[in-house]
mmCIF file with all atom_site columns, C-alpha atoms and ligand atoms in Angstrom:
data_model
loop_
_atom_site.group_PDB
_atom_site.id
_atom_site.type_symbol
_atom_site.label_atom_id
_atom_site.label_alt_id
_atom_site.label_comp_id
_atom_site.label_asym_id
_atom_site.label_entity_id
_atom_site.label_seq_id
_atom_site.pdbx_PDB_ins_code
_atom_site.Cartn_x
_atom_site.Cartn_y
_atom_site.Cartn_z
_atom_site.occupancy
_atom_site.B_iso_or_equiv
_atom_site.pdbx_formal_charge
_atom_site.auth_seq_id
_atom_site.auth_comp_id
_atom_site.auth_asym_id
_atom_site.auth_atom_id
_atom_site.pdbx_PDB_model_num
ATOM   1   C  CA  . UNK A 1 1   ? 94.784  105.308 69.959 1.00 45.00 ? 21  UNK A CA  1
ATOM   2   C  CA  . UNK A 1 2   ? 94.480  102.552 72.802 1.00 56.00 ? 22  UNK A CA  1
ATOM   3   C  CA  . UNK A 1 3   ? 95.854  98.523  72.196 1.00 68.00 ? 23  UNK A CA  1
ATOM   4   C  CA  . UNK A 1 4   ? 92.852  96.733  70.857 1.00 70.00 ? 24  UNK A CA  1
ATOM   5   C  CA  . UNK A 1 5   ? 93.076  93.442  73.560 1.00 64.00 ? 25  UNK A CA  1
ATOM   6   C  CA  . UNK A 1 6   ? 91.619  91.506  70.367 1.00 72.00 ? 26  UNK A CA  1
ATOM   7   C  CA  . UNK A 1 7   ? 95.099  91.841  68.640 1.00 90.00 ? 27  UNK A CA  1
ATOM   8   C  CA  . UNK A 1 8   ? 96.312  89.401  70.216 1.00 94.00 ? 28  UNK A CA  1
ATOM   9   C  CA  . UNK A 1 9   ? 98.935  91.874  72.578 1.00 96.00 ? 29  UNK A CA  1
ATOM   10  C  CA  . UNK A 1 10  ? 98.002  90.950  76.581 1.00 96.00 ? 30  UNK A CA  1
ATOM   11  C  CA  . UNK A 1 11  ? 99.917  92.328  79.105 1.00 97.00 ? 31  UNK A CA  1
ATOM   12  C  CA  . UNK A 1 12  ? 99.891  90.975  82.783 1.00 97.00 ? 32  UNK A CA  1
ATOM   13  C  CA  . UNK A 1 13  ? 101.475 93.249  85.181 1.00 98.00 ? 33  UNK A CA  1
ATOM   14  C  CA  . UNK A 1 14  ? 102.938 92.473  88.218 1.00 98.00 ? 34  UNK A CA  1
ATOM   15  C  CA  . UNK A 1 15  ? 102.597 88.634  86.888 1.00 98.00 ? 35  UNK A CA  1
ATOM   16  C  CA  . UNK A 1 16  ? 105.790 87.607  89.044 1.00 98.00 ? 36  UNK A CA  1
ATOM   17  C  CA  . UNK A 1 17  ? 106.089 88.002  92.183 1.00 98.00 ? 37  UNK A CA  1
ATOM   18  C  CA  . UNK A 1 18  ? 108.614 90.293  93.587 1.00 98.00 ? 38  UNK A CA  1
ATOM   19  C  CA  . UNK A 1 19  ? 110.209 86.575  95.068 1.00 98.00 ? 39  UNK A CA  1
ATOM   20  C  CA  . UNK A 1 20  ? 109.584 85.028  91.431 1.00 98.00 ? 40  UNK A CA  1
ATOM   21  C  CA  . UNK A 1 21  ? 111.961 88.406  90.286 1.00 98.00 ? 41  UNK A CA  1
ATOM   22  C  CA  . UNK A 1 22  ? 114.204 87.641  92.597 1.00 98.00 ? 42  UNK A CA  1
ATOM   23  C  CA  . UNK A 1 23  ? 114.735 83.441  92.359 1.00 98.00 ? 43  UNK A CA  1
ATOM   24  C  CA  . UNK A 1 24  ? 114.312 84.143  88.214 1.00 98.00 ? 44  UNK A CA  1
ATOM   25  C  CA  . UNK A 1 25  ? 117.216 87.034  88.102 1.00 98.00 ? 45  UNK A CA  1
ATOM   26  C  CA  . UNK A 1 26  ? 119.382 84.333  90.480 1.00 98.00 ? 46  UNK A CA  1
ATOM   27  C  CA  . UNK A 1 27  ? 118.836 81.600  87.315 1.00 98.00 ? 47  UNK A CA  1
ATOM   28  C  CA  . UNK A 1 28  ? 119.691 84.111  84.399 1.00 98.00 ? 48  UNK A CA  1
ATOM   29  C  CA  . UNK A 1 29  ? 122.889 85.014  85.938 1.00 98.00 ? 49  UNK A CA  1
ATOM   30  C  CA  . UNK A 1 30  ? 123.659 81.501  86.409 1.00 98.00 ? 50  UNK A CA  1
ATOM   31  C  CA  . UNK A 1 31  ? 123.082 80.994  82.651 1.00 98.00 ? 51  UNK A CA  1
ATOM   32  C  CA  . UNK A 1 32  ? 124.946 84.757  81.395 1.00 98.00 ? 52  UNK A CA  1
ATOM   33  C  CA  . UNK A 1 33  ? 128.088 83.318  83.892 1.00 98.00 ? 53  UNK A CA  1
ATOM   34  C  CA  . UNK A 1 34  ? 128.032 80.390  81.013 1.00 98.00 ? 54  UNK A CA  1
ATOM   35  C  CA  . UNK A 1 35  ? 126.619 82.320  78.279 1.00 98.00 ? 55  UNK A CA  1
ATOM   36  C  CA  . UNK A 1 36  ? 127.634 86.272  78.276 1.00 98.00 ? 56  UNK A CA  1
ATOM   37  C  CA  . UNK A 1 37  ? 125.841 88.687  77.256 1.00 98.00 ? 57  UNK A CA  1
ATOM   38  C  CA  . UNK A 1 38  ? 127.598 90.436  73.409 1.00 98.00 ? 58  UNK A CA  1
ATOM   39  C  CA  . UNK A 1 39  ? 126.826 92.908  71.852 1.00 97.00 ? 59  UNK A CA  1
ATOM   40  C  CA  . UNK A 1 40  ? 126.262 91.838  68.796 1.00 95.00 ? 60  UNK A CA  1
ATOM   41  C  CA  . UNK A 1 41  ? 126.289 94.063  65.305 1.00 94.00 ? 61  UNK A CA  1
ATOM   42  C  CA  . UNK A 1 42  ? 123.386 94.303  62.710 1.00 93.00 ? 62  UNK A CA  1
ATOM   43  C  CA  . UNK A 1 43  ? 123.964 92.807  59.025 1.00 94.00 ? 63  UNK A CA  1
ATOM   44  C  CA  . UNK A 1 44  ? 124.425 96.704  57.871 1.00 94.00 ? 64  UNK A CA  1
ATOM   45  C  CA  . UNK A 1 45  ? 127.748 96.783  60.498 1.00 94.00 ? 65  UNK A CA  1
ATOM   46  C  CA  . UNK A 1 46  ? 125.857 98.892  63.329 1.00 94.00 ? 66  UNK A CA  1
ATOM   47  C  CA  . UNK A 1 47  ? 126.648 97.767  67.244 1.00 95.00 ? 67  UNK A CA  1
ATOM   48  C  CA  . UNK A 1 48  ? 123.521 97.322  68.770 1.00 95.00 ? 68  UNK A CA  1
ATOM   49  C  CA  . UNK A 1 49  ? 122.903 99.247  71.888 1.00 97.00 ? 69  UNK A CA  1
ATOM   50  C  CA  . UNK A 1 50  ? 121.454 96.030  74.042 1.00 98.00 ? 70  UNK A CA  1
ATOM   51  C  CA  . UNK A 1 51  ? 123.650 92.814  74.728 1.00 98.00 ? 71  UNK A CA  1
ATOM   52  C  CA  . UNK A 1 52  ? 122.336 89.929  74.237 1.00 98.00 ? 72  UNK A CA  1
ATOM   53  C  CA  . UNK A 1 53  ? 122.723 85.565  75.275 1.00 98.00 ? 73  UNK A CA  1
ATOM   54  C  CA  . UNK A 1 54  ? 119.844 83.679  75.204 1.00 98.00 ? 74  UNK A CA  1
ATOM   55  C  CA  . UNK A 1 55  ? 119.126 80.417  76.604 1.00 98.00 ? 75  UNK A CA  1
ATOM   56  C  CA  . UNK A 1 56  ? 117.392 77.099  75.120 1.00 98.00 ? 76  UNK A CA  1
ATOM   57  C  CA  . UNK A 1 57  ? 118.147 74.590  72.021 1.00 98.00 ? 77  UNK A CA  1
ATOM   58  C  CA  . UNK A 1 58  ? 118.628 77.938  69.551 1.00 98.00 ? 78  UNK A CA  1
ATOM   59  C  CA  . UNK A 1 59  ? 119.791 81.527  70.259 1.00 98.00 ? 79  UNK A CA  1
ATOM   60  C  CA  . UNK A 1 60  ? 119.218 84.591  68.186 1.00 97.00 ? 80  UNK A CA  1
ATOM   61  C  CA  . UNK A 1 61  ? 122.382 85.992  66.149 1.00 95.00 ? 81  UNK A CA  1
ATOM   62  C  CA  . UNK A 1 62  ? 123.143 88.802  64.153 1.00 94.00 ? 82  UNK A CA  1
ATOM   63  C  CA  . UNK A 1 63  ? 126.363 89.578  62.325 1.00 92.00 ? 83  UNK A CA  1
ATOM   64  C  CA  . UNK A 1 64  ? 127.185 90.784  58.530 1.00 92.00 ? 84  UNK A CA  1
ATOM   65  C  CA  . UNK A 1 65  ? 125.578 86.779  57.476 1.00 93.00 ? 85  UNK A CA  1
ATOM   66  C  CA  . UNK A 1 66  ? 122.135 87.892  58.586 1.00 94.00 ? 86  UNK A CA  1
ATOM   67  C  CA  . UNK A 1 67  ? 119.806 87.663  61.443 1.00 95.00 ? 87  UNK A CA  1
ATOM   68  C  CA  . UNK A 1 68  ? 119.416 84.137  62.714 1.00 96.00 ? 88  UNK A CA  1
ATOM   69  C  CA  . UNK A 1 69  ? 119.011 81.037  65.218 1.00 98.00 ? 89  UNK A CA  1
ATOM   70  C  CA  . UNK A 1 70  ? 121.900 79.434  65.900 1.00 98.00 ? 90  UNK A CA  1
ATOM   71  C  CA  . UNK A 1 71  ? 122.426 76.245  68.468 1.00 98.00 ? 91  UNK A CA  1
ATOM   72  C  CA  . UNK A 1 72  ? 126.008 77.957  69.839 1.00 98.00 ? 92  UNK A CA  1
ATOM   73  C  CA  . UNK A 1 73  ? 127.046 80.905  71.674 1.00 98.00 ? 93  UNK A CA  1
ATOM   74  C  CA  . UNK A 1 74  ? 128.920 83.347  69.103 1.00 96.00 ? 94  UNK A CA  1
ATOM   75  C  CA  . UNK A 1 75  ? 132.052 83.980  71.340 1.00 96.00 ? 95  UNK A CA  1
ATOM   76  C  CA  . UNK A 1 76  ? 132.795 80.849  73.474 1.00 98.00 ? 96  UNK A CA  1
ATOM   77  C  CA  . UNK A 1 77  ? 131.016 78.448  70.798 1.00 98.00 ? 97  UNK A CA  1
ATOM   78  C  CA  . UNK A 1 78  ? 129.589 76.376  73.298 1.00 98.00 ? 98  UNK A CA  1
ATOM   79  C  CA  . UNK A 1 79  ? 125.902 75.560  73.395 1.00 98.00 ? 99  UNK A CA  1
ATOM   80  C  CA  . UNK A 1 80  ? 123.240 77.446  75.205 1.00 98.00 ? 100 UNK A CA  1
ATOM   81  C  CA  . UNK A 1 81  ? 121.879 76.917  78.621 1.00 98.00 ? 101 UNK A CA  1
ATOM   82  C  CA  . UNK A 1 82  ? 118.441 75.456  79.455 1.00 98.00 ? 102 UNK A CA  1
ATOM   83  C  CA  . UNK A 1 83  ? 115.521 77.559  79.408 1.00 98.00 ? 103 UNK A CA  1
ATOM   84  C  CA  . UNK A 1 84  ? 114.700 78.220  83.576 1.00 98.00 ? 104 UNK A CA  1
ATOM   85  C  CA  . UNK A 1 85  ? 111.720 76.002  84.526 1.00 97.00 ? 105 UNK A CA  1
ATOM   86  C  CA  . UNK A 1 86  ? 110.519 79.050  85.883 1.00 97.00 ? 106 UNK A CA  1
ATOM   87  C  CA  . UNK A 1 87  ? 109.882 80.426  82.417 1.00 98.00 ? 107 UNK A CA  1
ATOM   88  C  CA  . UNK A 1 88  ? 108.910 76.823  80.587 1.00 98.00 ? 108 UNK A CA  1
ATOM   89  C  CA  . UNK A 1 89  ? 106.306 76.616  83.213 1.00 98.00 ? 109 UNK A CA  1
ATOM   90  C  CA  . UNK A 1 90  ? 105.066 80.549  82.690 1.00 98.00 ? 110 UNK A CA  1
ATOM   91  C  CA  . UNK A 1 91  ? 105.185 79.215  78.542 1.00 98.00 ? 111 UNK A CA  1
ATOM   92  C  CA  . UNK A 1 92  ? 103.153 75.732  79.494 1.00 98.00 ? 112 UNK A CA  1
ATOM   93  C  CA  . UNK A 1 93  ? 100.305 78.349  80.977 1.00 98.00 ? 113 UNK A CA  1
ATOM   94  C  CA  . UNK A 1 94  ? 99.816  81.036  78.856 1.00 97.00 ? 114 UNK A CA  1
ATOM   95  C  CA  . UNK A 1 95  ? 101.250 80.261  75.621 1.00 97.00 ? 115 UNK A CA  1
ATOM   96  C  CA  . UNK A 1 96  ? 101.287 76.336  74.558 1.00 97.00 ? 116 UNK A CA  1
ATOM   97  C  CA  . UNK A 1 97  ? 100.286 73.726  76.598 1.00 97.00 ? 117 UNK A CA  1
ATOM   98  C  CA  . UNK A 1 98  ? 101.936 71.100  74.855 1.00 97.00 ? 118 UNK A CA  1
ATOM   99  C  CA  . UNK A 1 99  ? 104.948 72.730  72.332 1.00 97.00 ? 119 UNK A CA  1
ATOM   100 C  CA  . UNK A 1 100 ? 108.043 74.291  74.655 1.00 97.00 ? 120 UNK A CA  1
ATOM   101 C  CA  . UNK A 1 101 ? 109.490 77.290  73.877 1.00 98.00 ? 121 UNK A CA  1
ATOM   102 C  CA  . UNK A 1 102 ? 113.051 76.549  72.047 1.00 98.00 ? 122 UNK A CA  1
ATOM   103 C  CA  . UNK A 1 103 ? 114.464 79.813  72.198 1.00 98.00 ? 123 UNK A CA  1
ATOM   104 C  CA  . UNK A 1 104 ? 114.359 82.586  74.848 1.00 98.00 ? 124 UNK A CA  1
ATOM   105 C  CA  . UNK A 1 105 ? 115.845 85.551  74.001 1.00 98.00 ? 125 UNK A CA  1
ATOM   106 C  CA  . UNK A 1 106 ? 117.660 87.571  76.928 1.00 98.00 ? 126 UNK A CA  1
ATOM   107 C  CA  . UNK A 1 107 ? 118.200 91.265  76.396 1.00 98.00 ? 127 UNK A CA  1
ATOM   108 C  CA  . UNK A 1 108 ? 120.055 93.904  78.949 1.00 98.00 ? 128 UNK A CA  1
ATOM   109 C  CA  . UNK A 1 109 ? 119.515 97.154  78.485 1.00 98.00 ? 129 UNK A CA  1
ATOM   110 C  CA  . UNK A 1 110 ? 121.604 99.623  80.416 1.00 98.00 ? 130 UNK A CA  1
ATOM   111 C  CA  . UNK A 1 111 ? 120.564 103.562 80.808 1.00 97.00 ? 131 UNK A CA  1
ATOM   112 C  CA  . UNK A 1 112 ? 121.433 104.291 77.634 1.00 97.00 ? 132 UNK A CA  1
ATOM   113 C  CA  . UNK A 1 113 ? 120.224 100.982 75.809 1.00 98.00 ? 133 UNK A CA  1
ATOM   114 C  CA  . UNK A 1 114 ? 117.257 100.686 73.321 1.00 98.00 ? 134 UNK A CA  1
ATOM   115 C  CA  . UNK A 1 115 ? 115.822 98.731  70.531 1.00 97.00 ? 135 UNK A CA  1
ATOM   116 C  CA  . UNK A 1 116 ? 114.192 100.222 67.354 1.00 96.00 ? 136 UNK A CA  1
ATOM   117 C  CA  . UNK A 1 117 ? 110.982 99.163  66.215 1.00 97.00 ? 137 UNK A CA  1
ATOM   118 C  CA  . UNK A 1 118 ? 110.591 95.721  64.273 1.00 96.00 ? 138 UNK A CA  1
ATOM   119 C  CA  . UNK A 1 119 ? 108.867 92.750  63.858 1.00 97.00 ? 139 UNK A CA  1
ATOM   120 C  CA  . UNK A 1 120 ? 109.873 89.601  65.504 1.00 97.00 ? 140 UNK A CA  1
ATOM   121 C  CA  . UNK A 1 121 ? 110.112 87.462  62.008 1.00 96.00 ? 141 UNK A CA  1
ATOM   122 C  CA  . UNK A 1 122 ? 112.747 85.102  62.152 1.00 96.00 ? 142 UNK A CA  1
ATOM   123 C  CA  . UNK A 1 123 ? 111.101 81.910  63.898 1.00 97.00 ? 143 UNK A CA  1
ATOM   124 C  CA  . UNK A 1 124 ? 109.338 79.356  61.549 1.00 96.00 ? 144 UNK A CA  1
ATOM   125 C  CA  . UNK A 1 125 ? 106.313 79.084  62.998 1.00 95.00 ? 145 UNK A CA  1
ATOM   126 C  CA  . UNK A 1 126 ? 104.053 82.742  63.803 1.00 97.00 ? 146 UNK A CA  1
ATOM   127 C  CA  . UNK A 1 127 ? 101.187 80.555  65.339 1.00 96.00 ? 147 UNK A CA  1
ATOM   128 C  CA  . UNK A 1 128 ? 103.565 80.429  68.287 1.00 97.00 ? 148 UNK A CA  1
ATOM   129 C  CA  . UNK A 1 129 ? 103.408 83.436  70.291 1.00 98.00 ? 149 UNK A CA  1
ATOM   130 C  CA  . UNK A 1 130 ? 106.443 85.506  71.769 1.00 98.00 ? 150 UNK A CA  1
ATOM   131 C  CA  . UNK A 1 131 ? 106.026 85.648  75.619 1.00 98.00 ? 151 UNK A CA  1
ATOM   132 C  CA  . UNK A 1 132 ? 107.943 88.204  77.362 1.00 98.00 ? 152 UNK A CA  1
ATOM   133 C  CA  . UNK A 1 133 ? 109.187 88.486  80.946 1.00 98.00 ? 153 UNK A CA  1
ATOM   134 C  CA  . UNK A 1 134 ? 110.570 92.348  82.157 1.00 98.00 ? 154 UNK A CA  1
ATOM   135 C  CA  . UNK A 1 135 ? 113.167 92.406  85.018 1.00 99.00 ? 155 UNK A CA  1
ATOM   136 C  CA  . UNK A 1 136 ? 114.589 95.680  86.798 1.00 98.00 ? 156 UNK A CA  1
ATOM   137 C  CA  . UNK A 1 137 ? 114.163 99.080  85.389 1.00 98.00 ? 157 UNK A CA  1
ATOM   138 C  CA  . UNK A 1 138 ? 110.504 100.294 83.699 1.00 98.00 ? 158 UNK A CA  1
ATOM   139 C  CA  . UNK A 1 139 ? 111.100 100.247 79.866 1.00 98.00 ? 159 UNK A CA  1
ATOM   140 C  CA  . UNK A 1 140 ? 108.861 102.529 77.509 1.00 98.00 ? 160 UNK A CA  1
ATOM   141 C  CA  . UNK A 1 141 ? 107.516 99.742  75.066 1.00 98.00 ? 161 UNK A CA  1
ATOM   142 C  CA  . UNK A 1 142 ? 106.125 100.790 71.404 1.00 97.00 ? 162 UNK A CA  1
ATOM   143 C  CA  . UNK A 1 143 ? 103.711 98.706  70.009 1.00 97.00 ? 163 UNK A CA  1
ATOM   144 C  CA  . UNK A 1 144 ? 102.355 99.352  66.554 1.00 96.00 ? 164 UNK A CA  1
ATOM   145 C  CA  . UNK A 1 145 ? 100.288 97.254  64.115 1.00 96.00 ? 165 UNK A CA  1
ATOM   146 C  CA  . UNK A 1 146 ? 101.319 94.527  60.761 1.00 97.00 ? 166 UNK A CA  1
ATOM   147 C  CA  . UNK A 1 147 ? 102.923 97.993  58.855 1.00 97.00 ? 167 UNK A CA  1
ATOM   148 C  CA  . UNK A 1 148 ? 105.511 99.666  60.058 1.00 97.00 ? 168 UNK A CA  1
ATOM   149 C  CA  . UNK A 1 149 ? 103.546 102.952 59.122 1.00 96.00 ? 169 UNK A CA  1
ATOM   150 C  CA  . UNK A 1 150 ? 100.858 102.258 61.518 1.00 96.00 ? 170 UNK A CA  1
ATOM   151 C  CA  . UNK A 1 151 ? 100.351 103.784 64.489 1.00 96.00 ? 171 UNK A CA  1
ATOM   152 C  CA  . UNK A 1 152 ? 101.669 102.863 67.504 1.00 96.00 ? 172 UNK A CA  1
ATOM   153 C  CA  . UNK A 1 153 ? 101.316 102.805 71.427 1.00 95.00 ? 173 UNK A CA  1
ATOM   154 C  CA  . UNK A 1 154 ? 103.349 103.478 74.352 1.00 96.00 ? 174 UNK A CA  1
ATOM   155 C  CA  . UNK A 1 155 ? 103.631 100.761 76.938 1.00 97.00 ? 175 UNK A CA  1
ATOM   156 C  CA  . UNK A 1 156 ? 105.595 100.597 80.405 1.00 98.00 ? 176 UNK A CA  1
ATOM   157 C  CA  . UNK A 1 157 ? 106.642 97.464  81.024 1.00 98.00 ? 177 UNK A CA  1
ATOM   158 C  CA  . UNK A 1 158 ? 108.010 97.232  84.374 1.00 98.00 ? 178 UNK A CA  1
ATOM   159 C  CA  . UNK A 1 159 ? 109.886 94.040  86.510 1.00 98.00 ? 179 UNK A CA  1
ATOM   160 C  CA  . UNK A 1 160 ? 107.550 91.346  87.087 1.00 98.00 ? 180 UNK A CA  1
ATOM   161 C  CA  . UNK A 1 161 ? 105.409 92.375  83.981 1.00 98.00 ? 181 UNK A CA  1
ATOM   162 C  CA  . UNK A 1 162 ? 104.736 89.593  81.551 1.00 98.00 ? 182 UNK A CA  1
ATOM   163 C  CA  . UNK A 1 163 ? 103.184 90.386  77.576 1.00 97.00 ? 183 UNK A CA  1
ATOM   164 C  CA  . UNK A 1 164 ? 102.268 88.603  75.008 1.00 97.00 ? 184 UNK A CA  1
ATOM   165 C  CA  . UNK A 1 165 ? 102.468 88.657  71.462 1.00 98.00 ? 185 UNK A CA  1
ATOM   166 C  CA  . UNK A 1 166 ? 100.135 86.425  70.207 1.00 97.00 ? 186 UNK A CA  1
ATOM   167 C  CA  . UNK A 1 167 ? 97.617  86.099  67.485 1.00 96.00 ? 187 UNK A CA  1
ATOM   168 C  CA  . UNK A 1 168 ? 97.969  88.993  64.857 1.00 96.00 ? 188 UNK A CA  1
ATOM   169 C  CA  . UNK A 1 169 ? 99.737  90.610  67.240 1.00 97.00 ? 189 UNK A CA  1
ATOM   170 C  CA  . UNK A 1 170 ? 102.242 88.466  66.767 1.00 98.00 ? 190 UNK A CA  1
ATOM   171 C  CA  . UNK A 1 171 ? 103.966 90.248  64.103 1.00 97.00 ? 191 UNK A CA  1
ATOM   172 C  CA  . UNK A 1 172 ? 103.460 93.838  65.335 1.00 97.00 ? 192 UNK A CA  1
ATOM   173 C  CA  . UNK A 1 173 ? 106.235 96.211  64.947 1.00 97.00 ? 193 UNK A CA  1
ATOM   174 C  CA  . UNK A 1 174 ? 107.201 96.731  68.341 1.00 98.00 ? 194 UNK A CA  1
ATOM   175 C  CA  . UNK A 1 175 ? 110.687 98.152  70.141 1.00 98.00 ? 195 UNK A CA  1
ATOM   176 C  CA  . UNK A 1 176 ? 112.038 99.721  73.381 1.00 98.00 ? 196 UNK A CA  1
ATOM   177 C  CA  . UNK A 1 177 ? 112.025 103.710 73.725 1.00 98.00 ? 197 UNK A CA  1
ATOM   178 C  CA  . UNK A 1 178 ? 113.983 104.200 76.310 1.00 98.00 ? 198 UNK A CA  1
ATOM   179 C  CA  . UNK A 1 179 ? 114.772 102.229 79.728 1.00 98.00 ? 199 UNK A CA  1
ATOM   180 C  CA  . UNK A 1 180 ? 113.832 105.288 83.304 1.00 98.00 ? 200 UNK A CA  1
ATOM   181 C  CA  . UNK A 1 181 ? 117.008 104.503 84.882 1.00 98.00 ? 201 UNK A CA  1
ATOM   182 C  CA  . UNK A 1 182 ? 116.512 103.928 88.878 1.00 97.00 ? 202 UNK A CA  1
ATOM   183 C  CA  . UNK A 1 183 ? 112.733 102.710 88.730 1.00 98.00 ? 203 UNK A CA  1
ATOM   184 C  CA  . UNK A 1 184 ? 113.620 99.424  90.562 1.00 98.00 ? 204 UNK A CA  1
ATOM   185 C  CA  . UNK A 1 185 ? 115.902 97.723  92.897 1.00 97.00 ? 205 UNK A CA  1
ATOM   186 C  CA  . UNK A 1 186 ? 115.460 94.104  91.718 1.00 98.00 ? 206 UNK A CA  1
ATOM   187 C  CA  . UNK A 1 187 ? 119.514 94.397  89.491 1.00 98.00 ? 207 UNK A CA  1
ATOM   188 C  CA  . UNK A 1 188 ? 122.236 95.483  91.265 1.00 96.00 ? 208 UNK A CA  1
ATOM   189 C  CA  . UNK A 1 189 ? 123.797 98.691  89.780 1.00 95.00 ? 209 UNK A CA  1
ATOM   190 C  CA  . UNK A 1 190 ? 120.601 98.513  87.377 1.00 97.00 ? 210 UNK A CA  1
ATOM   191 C  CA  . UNK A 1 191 ? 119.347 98.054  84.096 1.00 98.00 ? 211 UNK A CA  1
ATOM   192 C  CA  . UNK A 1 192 ? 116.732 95.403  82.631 1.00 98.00 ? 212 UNK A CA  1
ATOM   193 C  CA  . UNK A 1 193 ? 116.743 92.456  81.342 1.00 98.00 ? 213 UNK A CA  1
ATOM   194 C  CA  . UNK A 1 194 ? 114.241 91.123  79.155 1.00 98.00 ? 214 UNK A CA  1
ATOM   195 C  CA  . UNK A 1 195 ? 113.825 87.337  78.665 1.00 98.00 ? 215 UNK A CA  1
ATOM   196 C  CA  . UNK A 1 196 ? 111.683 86.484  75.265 1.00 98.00 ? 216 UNK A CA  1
ATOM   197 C  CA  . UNK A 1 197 ? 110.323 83.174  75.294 1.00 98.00 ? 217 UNK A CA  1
ATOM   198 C  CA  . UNK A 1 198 ? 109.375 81.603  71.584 1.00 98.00 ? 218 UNK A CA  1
ATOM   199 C  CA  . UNK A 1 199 ? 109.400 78.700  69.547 1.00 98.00 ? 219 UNK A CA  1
ATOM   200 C  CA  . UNK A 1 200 ? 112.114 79.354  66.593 1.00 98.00 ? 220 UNK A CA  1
ATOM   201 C  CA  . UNK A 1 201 ? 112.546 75.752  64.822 1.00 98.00 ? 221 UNK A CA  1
ATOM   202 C  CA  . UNK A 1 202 ? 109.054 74.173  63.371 1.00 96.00 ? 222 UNK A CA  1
ATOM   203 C  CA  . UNK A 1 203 ? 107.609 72.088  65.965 1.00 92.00 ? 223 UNK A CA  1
HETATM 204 O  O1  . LIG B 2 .   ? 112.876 94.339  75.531 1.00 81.72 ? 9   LIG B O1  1
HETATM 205 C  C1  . LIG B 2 .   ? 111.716 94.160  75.172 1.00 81.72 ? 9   LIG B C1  1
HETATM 206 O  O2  . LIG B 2 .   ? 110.751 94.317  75.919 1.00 81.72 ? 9   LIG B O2  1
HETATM 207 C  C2  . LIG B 2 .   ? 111.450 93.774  73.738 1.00 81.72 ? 9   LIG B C2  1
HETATM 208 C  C3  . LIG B 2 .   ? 112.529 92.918  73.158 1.00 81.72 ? 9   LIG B C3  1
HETATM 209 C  C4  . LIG B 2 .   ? 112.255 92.545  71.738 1.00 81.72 ? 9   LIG B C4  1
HETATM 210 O  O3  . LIG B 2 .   ? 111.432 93.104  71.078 1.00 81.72 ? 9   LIG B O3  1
HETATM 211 C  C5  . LIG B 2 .   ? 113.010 91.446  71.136 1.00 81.72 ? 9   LIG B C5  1
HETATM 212 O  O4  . LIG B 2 .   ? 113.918 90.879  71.768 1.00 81.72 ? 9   LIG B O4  1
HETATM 213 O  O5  . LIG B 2 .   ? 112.706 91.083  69.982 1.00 81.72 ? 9   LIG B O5  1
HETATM 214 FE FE1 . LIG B 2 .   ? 110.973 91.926  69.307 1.00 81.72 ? 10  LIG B FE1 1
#
C-alpha cells in the first residue's frame, strides 16, 4: 500500500539544510534551558516514553485531567517560549500564509523512545494542518488513514525532513515505531527531536 500524495500527507526531505539543523537545534535548546523537557503521564496513569516542552502561546499536556493545551509549563509554571522564527517562517510557506502556528509541539525521543499510533485531535480548528520538523536520529514513522483499523505505511523521517499533515490527512492515525539509534550526528550523545508546528486555539 503506498501514501496516496492526494491525502493531504507531503513529505519534503532534506527540507533544512544541514546549517538550518544546526542554527534550529541551537534555538530549541535555548527554549528546553527555559522550558524542560517532562515526561509527562497519559490520563490512564502510563509514563510516556518521549519527553516533551513545547514552545508558543499554548503547549500540549497530559496528566490524569485529560489531554490538553495549556498556556504554562507543567513543572516550573511559567509560560512557554516563542515559537523560533525559523519555524514561523517554514509555517508562513507551506502551511498558512496569514494564521501563525500557536503551538509547536517538541518531542525527544531517546533509543528506546516511541509514540503509539493516534490522531492529532485536540486543536480546535482541523483546517489547520500539523507541520512537522525531524532533528537527529531517522525515526520509523506510521501513517495510516481516518480509522484506526486502516492500513498503514512506514515512513523514515530523518533530520532536516519536514511533513505535513494537511487536508484529510490531517487526522490520520499516525505514531513513531522506533527511533535507529546512531543515524546522525546533528545531537550530541543522540536522539531526535521532533518540533510539531499547529494552530491549537480557533483563529
Ligand atoms: O515524532 C513524530 O514524528 C510525530 C510526533 C507526533 O505525532 C505528535 O507529537 O503528535
Ligand atoms: Fe501526532
Amino acid at each position: 500500500m503506498s501514501l496516496s500524495t492526494t491525502s493531504g500527507f507531503r513529505l519534503l526531505p532534506g527540507r533544512l539544510s544541514p546549517a538550518a539543523q544546526a542554527a534550529l537545534l541551537e534555538e530549541v535548546a535555548a527554549g528546553l534551558a527555559d522550558a524542560p523537557l517532562v515526561r509527562q503521564a497519559t490520563p490512564g496513569g502510563k509514563l510516556m516514553s518521549v519527553a516533551m516542552s513545547s514552545f508558543g502561546d499554548l503547549g500540549w499536556t497530559t496528566d490524569a485531567k485529560g489531554y490538553r493545551y495549556e498556556p504554562r509549563h507543567p513543572i516550573t509554571g511559567r509560560f512557554w517560549p516563542q515559537i523560533p522564527t525559523i519555524l514561523t517562517d517554514l509555517w508562513r510557506e507551506l502551511a498558512d500564509p496569514e494564521v501563525p502556528p500557536d503551538a509547536c509541539l517538541i518531542n525527544f525521543y531517546d533509543a528506546d523512545a516511541k509514540m503509539g499510533l493516534h490522531q492529532d485531535k485536540d486543536e480546535a480548528d482541523f483546517r489547520f494542518p500539523v507541520l512537522s520538523v525531524s532533528l537527529g536520529d531517522t525515526a520509523v514513522f506510521r501513517i495510516g488513514g481516518l480509522k484506526r483499523s486502516d492500513p498503514t505505511t512506514s515512513v523514515r523521517l530523518s533530520s532536516g525532513d519536514v511533513c505535513l499533515l494537511a487536508g484529510e490527512a490531517r487526522l490520520y492515525h499516525h505514531g513513531i515505531d522506533r527511533i535507529l539509534p546512531g543515524s546522525s550526528r546533528l545531537i550530541p550523545g543522540g536522539g531526535r527531536i521532533n518540533l510539531t508546528l499547529r494552530r491549537a486555539a480557533a483563529a
